[in-house]
Amino acid sequence: MTRRAILIALGAAALIAARPPMRVQPNPSAVIAAEIAFNRLVREKGQWTAFRETAAKDAVMFVPEQVLAQDWLKGRADPARSVEWGPHRVYVSCDGRLAASTGGWTRPDGSVGYFTTLWRLDKKGRWEWILDHGDRLSTAREAPEFLVGKVATCRRGPGAADRAGDDKAPPPPDDSLVWTAEVAPDKSRHIVVRMWTGQDYETVIDDRVAAP
């Protein structure tokens, strides 16, 4: 390779390195697809195997105390028959990297309930769940006629710079979809997901699970 070719290659590499992080298009349909694929994986490979394969390293679940999912799931045998579920509503952050889904489940014994799952897009563009929880209900939640998908706004309020069309600037740290998980000493818990509307945070999921 000639000296000129080397300089051109180095210059191109520098331009690529200086390029801002790839923007992700917020896509509720992709999260719904991840939920459906997750449920299919449960049927094909077994319930806890599928949970292990789709969970992030720092994912948490509740049994009923909060635990690291990968530690709790490690070596756990799959039940003979698995739970079935489907999402009803999905909420996605402004930057498209965090999402919350909620819907209904049915166990093999016929019991019903609801679930809420928080999803995070990894560096390879794969959705991994970071929190999963749910509770039993006496009556199943009515599924909507059409699945609902909403995206948080990127607006930061009056006076905030509109960077939506600025391809040279990296996106600001995203806090448009935020969540909290609180477990009380009696093992009851409260999961809240809030979405930024441009003026304030709207509570879109508010799950309270009584003590066992």
Phi, psi and omega in degrees: 000133181287163180299321179296318180295322179296317180296320178297317180295318179295321178296319179295319179297320179295321179295320179295317181295328182278348182295138181293162180304144180299132177281142179253131179281120178303129189216091178304327181297327179292326178289319175300318178297322178295320177297315181295318179295322177299313180296322178294320179297325176300315180293324185278322187245346184112152189299302185285332174298315180295321178297318179298317186288339184253354183275142172288163181298327182260015181296147179236153174216177189230126188228029004269349175291155180286131180224158170290124187300314184296326177292316182291324184279341185302121177074003183284129182289143178286139174293157181298323178233141189253160174290149175243143180210169177205140179286147174251319183221144180227136178236134185234141179292163181302321182275358175077014186251352179227142181212156174231134177234147178217147183187206184240154176229160175224130178269162180303333180279001178094351178292153185232163178187194179232164176221157168226130179232135174258133184241147177226136179280125180274181185294339179267004180082021180255136177282126174239143178275142181243347173208136177220131177202169178185185181202159178283149175233152176286329178228136182296144173295140179286124179287139179292156178299322177233140177298140183258128176230124181233147180242134178294150178283154177268351183296139181252016178099175182303134177088349179287141181291134178273107184254011185301326182260009182263099182282347182274336182265134177293152180295147178291159176305134188265127174228032184279343175229114184235155182215156175224149177224117182240130176243122182279164178304330179276007178077006168290158182215161182221117180247126181231135174237130181235146184236137181283132182257355186107337179237328185198174175270132175255130176284118182253338176222130180219092184257127175239124180246125183289162177299143180292000000 
